[in-house]
mmCIF file of C-alpha atoms and ligand atoms in Angstrom:
data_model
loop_
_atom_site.group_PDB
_atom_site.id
_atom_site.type_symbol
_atom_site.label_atom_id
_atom_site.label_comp_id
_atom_site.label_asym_id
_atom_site.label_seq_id
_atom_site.Cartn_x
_atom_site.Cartn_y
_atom_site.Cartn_z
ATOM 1 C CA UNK A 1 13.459 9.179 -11.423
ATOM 2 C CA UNK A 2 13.569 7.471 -7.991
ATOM 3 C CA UNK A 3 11.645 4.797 -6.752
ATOM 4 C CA UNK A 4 11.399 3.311 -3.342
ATOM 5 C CA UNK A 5 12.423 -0.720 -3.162
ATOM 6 C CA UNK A 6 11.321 -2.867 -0.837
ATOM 7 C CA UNK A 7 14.493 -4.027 1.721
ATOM 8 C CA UNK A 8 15.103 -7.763 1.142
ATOM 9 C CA UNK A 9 14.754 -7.021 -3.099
ATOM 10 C CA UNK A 10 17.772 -9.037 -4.355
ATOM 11 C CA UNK A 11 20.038 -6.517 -6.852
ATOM 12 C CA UNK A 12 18.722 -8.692 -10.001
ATOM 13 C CA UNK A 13 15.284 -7.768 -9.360
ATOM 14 C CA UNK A 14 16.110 -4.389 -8.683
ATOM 15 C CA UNK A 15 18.257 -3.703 -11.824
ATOM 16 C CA UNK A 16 15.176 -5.767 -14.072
ATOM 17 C CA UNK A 17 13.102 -3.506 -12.349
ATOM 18 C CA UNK A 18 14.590 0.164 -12.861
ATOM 19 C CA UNK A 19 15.476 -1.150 -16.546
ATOM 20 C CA UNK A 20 11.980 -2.044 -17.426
ATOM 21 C CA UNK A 21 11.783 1.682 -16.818
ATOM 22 C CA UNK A 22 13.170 2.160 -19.988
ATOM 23 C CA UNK A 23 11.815 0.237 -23.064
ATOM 24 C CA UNK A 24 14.484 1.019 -25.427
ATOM 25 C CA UNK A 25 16.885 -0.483 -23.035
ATOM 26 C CA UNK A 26 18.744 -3.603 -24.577
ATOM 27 C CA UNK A 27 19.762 -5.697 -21.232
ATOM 28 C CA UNK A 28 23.182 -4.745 -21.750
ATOM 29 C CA UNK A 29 23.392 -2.457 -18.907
ATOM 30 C CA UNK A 30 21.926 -5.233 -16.483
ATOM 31 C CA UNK A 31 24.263 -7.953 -18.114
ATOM 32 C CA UNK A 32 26.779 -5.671 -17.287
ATOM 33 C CA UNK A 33 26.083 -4.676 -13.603
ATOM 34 C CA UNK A 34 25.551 -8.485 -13.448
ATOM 35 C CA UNK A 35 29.201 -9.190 -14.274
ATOM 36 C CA UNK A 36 30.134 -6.753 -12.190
ATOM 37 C CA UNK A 37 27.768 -8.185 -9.329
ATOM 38 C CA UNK A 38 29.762 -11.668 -10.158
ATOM 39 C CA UNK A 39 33.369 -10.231 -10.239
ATOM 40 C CA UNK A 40 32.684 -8.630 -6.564
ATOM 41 C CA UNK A 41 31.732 -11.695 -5.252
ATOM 42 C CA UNK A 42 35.111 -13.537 -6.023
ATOM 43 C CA UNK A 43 37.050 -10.444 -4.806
ATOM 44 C CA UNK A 44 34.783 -10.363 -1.883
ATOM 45 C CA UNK A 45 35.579 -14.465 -1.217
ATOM 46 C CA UNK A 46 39.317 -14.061 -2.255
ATOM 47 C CA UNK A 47 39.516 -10.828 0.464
ATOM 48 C CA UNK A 48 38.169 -12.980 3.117
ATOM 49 C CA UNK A 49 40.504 -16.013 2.620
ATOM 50 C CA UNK A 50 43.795 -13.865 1.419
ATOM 51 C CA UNK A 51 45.325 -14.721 4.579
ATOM 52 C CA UNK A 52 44.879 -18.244 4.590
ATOM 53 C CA UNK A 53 45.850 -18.723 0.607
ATOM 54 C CA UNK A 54 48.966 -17.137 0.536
ATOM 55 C CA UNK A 55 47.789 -13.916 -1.413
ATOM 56 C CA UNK A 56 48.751 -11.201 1.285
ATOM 57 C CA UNK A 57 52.153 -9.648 0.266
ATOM 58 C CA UNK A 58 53.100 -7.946 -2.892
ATOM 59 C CA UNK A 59 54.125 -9.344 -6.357
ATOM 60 C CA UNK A 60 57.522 -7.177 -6.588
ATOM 61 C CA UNK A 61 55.922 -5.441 -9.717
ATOM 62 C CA UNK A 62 55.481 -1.771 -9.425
ATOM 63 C CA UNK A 63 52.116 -0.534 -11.456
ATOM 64 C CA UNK A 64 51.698 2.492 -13.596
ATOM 65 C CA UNK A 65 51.389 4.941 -10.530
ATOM 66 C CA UNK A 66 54.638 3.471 -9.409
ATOM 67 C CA UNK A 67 53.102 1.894 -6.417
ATOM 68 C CA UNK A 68 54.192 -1.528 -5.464
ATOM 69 C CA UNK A 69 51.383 -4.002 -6.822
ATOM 70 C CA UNK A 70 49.663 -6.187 -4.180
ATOM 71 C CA UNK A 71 49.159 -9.859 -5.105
ATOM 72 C CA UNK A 72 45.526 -9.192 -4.485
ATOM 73 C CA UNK A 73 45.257 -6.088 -6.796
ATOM 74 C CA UNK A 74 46.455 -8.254 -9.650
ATOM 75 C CA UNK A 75 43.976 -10.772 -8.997
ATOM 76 C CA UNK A 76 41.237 -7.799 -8.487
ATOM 77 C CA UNK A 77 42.327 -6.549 -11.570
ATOM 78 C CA UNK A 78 42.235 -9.957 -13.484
ATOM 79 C CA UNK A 79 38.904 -11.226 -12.136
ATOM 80 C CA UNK A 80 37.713 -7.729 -13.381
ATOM 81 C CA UNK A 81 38.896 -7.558 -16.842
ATOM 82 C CA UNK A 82 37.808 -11.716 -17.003
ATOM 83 C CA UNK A 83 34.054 -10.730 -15.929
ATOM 84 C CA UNK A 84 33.424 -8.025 -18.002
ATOM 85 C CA UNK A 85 35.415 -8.908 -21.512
ATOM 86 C CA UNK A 86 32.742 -11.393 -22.377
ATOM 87 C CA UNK A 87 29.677 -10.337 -21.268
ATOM 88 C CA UNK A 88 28.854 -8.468 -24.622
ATOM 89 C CA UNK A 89 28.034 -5.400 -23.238
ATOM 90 C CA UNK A 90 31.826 -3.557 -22.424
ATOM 91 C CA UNK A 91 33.814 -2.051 -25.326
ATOM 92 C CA UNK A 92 36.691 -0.920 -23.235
ATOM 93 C CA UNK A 93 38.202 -1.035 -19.794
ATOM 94 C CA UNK A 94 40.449 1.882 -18.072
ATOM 95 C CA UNK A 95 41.925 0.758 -14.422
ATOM 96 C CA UNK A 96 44.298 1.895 -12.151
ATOM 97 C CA UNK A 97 46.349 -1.389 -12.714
ATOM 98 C CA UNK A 98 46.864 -1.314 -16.762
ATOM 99 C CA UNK A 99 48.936 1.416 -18.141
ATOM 100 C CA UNK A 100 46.809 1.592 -21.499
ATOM 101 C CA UNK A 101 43.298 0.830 -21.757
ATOM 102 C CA UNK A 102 42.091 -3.301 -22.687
ATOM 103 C CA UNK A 103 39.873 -3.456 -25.668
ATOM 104 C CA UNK A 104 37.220 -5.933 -25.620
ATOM 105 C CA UNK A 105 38.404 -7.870 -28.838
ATOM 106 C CA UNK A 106 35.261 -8.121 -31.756
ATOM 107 C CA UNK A 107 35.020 -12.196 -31.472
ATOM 108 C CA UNK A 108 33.659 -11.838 -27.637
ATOM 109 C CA UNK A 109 31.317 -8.707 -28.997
ATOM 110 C CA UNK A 110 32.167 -5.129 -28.262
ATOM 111 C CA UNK A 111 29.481 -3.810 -26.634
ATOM 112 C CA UNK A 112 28.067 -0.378 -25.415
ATOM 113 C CA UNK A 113 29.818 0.501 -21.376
ATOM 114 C CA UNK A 114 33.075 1.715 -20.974
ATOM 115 C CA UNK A 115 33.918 0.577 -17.724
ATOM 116 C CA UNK A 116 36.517 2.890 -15.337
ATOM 117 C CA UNK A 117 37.686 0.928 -12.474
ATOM 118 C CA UNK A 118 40.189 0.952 -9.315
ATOM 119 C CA UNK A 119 39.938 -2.902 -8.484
ATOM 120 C CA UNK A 120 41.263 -2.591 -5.284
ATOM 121 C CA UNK A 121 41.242 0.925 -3.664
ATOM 122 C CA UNK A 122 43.610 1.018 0.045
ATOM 123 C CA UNK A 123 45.822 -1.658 -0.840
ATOM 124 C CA UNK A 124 48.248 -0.479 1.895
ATOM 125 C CA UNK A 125 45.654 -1.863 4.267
ATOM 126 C CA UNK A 126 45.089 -5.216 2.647
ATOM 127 C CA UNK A 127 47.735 -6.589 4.830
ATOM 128 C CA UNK A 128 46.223 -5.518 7.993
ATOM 129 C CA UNK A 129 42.248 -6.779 7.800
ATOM 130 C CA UNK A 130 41.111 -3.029 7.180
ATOM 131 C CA UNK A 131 38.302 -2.338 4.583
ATOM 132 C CA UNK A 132 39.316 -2.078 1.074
ATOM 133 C CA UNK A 133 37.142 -1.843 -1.941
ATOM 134 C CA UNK A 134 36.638 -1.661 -5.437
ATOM 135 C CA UNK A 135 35.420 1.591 -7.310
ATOM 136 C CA UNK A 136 34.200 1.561 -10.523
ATOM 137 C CA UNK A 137 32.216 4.175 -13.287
ATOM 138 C CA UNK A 138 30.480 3.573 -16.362
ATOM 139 C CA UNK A 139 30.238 5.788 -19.417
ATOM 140 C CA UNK A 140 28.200 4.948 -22.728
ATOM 141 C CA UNK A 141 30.494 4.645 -25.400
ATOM 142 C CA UNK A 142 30.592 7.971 -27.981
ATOM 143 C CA UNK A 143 31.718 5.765 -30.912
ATOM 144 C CA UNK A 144 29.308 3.289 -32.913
ATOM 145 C CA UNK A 145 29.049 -0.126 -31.199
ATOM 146 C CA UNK A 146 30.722 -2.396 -33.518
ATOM 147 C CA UNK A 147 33.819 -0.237 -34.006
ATOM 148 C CA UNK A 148 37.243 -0.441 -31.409
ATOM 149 C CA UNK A 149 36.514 1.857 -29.168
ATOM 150 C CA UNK A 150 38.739 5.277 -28.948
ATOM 151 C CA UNK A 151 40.425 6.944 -25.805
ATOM 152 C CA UNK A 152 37.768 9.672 -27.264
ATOM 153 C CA UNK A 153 35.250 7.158 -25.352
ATOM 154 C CA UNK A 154 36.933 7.939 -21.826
ATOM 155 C CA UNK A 155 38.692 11.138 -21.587
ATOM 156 C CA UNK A 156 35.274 13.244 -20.927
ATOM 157 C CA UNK A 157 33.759 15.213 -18.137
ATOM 158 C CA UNK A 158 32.430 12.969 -15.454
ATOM 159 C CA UNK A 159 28.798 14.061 -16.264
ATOM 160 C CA UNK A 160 29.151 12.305 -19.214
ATOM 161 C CA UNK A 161 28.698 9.229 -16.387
ATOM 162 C CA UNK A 162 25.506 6.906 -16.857
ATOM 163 C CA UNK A 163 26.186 5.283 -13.228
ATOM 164 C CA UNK A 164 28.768 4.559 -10.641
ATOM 165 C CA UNK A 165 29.780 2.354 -7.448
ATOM 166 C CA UNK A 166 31.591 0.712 -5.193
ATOM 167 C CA UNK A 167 31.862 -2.283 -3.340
ATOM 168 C CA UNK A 168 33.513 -2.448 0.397
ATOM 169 C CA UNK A 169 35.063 -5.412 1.905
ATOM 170 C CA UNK A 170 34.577 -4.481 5.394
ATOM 171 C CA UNK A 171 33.265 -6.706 8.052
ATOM 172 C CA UNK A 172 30.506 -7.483 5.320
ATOM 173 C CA UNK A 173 30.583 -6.466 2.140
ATOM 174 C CA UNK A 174 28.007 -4.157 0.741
ATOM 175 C CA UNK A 175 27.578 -2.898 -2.784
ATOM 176 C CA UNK A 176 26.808 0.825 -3.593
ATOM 177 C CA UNK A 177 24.882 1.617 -7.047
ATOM 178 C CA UNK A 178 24.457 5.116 -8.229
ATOM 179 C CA UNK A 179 21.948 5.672 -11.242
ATOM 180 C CA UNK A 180 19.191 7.953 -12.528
ATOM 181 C CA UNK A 181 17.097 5.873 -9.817
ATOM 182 C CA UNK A 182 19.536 7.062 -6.473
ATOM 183 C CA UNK A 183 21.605 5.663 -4.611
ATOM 184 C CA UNK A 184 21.016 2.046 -3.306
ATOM 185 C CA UNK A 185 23.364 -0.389 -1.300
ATOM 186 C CA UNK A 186 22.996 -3.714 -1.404
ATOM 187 C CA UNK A 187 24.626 -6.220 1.076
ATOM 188 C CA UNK A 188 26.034 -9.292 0.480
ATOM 189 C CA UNK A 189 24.891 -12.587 2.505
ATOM 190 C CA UNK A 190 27.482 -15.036 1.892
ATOM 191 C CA UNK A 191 25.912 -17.738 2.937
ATOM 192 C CA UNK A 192 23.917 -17.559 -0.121
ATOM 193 C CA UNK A 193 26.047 -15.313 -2.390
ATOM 194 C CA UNK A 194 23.680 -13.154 -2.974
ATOM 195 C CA UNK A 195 23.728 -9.584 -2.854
ATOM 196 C CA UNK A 196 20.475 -7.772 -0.701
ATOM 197 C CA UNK A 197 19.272 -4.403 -0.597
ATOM 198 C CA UNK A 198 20.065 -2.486 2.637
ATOM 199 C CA UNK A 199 20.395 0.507 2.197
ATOM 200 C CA UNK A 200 17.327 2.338 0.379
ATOM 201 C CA UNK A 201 17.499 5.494 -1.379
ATOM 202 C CA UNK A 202 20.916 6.863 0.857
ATOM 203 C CA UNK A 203 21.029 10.784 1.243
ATOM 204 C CA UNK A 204 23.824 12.171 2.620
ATOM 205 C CA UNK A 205 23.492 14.979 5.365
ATOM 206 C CA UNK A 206 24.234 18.846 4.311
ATOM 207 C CA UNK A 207 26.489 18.994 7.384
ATOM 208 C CA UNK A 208 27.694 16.697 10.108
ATOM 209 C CA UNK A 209 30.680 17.131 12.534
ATOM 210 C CA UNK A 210 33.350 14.678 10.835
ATOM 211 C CA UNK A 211 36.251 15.397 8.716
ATOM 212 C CA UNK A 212 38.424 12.970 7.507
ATOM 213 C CA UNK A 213 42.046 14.216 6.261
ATOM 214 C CA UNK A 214 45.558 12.290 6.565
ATOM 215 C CA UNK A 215 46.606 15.567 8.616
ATOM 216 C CA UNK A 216 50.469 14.421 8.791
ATOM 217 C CA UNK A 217 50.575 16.426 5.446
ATOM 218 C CA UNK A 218 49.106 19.725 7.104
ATOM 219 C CA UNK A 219 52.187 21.600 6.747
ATOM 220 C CA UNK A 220 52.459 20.540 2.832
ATOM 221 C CA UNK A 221 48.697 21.534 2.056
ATOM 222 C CA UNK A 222 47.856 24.578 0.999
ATOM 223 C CA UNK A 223 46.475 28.030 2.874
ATOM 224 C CA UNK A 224 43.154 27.724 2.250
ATOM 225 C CA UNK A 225 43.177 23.989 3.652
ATOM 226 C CA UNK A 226 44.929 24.801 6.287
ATOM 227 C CA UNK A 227 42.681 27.168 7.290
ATOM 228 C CA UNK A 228 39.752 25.105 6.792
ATOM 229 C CA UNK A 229 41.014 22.488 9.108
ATOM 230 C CA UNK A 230 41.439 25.479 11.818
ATOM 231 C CA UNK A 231 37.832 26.508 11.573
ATOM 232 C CA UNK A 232 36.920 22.973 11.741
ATOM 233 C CA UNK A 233 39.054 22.735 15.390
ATOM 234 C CA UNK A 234 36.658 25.625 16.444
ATOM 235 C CA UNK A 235 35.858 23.763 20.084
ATOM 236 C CA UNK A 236 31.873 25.498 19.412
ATOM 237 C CA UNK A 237 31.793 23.196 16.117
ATOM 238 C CA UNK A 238 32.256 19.784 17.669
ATOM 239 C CA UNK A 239 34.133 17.969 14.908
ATOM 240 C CA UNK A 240 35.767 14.771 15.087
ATOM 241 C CA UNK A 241 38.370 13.179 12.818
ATOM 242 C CA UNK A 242 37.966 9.784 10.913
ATOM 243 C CA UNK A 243 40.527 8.700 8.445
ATOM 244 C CA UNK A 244 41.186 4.769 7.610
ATOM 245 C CA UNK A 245 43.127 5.637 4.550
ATOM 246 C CA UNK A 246 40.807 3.374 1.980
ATOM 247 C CA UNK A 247 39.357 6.598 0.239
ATOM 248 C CA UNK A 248 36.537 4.503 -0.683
ATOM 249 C CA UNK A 249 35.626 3.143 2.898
ATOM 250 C CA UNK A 250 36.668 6.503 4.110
ATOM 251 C CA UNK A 251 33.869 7.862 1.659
ATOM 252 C CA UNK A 252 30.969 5.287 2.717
ATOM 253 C CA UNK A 253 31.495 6.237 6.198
ATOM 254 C CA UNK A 254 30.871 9.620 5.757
ATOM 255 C CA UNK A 255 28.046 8.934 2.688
ATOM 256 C CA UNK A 256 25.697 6.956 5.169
ATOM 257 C CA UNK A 257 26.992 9.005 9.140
ATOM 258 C CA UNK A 258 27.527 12.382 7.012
ATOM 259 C CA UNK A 259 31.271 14.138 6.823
ATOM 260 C CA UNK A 260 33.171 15.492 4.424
ATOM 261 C CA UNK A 261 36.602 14.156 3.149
ATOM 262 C CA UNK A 262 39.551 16.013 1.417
ATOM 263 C CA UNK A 263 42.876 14.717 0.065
ATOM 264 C CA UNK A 264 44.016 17.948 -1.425
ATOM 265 C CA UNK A 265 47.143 19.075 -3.366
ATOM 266 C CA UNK A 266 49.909 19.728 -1.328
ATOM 267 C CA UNK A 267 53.819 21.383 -2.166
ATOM 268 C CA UNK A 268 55.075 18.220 -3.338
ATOM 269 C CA UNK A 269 51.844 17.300 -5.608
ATOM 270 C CA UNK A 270 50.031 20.279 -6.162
ATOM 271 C CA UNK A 271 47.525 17.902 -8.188
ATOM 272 C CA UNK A 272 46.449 15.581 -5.370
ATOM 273 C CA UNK A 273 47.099 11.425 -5.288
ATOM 274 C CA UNK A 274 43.828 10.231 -5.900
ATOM 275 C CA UNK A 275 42.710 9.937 -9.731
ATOM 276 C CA UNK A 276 40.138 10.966 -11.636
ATOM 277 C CA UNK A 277 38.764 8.651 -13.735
ATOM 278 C CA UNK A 278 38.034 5.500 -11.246
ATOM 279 C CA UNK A 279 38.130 7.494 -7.983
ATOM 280 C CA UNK A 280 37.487 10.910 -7.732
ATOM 281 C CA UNK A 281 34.625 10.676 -10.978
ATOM 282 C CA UNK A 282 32.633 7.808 -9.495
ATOM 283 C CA UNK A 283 32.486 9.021 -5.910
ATOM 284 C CA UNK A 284 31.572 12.417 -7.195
ATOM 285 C CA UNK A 285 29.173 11.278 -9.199
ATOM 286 C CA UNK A 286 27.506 9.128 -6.519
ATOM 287 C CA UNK A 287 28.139 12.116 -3.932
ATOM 288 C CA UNK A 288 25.877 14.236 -6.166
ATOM 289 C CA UNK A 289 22.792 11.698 -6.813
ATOM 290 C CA UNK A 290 22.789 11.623 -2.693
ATOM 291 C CA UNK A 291 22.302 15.317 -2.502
ATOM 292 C CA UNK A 292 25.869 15.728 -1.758
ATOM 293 C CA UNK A 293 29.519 17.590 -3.767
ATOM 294 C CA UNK A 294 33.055 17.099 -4.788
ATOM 295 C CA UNK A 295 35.053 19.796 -5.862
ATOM 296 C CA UNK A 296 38.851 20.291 -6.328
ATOM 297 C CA UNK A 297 39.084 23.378 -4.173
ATOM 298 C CA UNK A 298 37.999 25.524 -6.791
ATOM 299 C CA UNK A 299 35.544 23.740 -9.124
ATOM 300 C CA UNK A 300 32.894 20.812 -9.643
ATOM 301 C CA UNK A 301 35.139 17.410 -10.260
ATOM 302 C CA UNK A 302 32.093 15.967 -12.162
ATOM 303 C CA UNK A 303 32.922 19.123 -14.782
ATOM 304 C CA UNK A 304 36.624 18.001 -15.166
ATOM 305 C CA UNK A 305 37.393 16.554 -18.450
ATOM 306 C CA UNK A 306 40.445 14.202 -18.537
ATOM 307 C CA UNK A 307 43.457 14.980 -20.692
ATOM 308 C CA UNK A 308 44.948 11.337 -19.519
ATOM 309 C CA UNK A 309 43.760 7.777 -18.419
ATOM 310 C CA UNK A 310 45.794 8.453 -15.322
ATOM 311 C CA UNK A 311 45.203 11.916 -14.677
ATOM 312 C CA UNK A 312 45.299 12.894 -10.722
ATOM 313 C CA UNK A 313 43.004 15.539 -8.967
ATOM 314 C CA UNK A 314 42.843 17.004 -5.425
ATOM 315 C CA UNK A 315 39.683 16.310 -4.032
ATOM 316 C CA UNK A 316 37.252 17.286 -1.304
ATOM 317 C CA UNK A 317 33.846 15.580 -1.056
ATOM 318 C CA UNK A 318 30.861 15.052 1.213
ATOM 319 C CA UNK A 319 27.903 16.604 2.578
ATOM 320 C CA UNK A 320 26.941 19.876 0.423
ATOM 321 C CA UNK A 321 27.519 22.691 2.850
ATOM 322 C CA UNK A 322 30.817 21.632 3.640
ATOM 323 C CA UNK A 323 32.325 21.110 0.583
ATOM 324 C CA UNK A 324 31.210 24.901 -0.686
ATOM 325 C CA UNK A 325 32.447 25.745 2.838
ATOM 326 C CA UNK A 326 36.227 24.229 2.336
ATOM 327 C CA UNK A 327 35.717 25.172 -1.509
ATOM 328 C CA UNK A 328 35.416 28.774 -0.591
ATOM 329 C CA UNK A 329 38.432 28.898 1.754
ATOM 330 C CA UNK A 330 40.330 26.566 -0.867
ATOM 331 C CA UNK A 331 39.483 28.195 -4.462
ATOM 332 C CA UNK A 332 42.073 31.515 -4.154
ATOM 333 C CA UNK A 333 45.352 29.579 -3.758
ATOM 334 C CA UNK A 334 47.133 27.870 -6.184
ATOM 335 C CA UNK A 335 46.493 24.213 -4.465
HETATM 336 P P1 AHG B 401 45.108 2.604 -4.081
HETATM 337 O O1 AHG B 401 45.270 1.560 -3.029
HETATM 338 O O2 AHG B 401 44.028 2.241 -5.079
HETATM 339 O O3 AHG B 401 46.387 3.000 -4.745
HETATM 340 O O4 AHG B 401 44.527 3.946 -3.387
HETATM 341 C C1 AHG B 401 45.089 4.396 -2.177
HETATM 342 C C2 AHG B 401 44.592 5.778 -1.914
HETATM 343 C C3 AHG B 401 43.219 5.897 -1.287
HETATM 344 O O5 AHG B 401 42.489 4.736 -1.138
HETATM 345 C C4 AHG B 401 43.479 6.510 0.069
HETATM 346 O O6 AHG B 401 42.467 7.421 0.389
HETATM 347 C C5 AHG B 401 44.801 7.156 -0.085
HETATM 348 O O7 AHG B 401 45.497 6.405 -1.030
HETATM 349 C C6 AHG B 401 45.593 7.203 1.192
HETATM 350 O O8 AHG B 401 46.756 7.926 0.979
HETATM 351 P P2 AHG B 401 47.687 8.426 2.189
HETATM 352 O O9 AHG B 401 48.356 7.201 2.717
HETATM 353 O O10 AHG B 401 48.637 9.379 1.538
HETATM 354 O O11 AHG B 401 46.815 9.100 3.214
HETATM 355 MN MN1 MN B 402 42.575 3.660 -5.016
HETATM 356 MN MN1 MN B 403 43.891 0.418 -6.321
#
């Protein structure tokens, strides 16, 4: 159900609000966006200051994905894991940064949310003062609470998803909540730490004239991409290209101005770069509760079901009409 909120309602009244819309709800859910609400806002502080504290660089490590680990992904990572273990309401985390999933041990309580999360998402732009974010999805656990929870609890369709979001570290930082209730963002005033709602109810448009692509790869992607892109250079259509290479400030952009944005397979990796359980799942599944889609070139990413923690997908995502546009060029070849 959606409700409209009036602009100014801090996010605690707004998640005690949409919760009291459901009386068999427990708190843990708010507890839990309320950790997450906490860990943003030291990532959000550390982001601002990372030049002036030493924490630009990388830490010589190289993660699961075999990308070099920035020192501010680790601490991304860390605050995350720290916020959520002992809140009571998470029984397992899956991020980009950990090769196997973290457990929440019994003695802090294992709660109800598996939480999916990319803790920092375009860390090859940390360096350089461009937006970064954090991306994160959150599934209610299949197994009884009380029990360790079971890779069964996160390798499922993205459906299975009871909310998702992000939070940008642009030149404010804003805080995007998907849930039964829409799609809200909520920006942060740091001169009181408090995170405001902004953005009420966000829709994204059916069409728009932006595409965002890195098109270096054009001769590596596949036919129907390629000829996607063409129809999109049609001089009548009037698009423009926007690509900061942050997929998820790449994806704001285009999920408040319209667009639609594809990182597809290509020759080399005919399953895509981005991943499916903290990036592709939670923008898809915010995509869809603002009227938009995400496919992989041929089907629905929210219908994918995970054989890995790590698993990779091509994706293409945005306003409705283009997405079944580049799906329908995309779908007959192989990537
Ligand atoms: P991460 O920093 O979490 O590893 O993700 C980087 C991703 C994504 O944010 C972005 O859209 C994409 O990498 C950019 O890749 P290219 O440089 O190949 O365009
Ligand atoms: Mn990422
Ligand atoms: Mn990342």
């Amino acid at each position: 159900m959606e409700r409209v909120f009036e602009e100014g309602t801090t996010i605690d009244r707004f998640l005690l609000d949409t919760a009291a819309d459901f009386p068999e709800s427990t708190g843990q859910f708010v507890n839990l966006m309320q950790s997450i609400v906490l860990a943003g806002k030291m990532i959000s502080a550390r982001v601002n200051r990372a030049g002036l504290s030493g924490l630009l660089g990388g830490t010589g490590e190289v993660n699961v994905q075999g990308e070099f680990v920035q020192l501010l992904d680790e601490y991304a990572n860390n605050t995350f894991k720290r916020a959520l273990e002992h809140g009571g309401h998470t029984c397992m985390i899956v991020s980009e940064e950990d090769e196997a999933p973290t457990l929440v041990p019994e003695r802090f309580h294992s709660g109800r949310y598996v939480v999916t999360v990319d803790p920092l998402d375009g860390s090859s732009n940390i360096d350089v003062n461009v937006t970064i974010g954090t991306i994160f999805g959150i599934f209610a656990r299949k197994t009884p609470e009380g029990t360790a929870a079971t890779l069964e609890d996160a390798l499922r369709p993205g459906s299975d998803l009871i909310a998702a979001g992000y939070i940008v570290y642009g030149s404010g930082t804003l805080l995007v909540l998907a849930t039964d209730h829409g799609v809200h963002g909520f920006s942060l005033d740091p001169s009181v730490g408090e995170f405001f709602l902004s953005h009420n109810a966000i829709r994204v448009p059916e069409r728009s004239t932006t595409y965002s692509i890195n098109e270096a790869y054009r001769e590596q992607f596949g036919e129907g991409t390629r000829a996607y892109l063409d129809r999109l250079k049609d001089p009548a259509r009037k698009y423009g290209s926007r690509y900061i290479g942050t997929l998820v400030a790449d994806f704001h952009r285009n999920l408040l101005k319209g667009g639609v944005f594809l990182y597809p397979g290509t020759a080399k990796s005919p399953g895509g770069k981005l991943r499916l359980l903290y990036e592709a799942f939670p923008c898809a599944y915010i995509v869809e509760k603002a009227g938009g889609a995400a496919t992989n070139g041929k089907t629905r990413i929210l219908d994918i079901v995970p054989k890995e923690l790590h698993d990779r997908v091509p994706l293409v995502i945005g306003g409705k009409a283009e997405v079944e546009e580049a799906t329908a060029l995309m779908s007959p070849f192989p990537y």
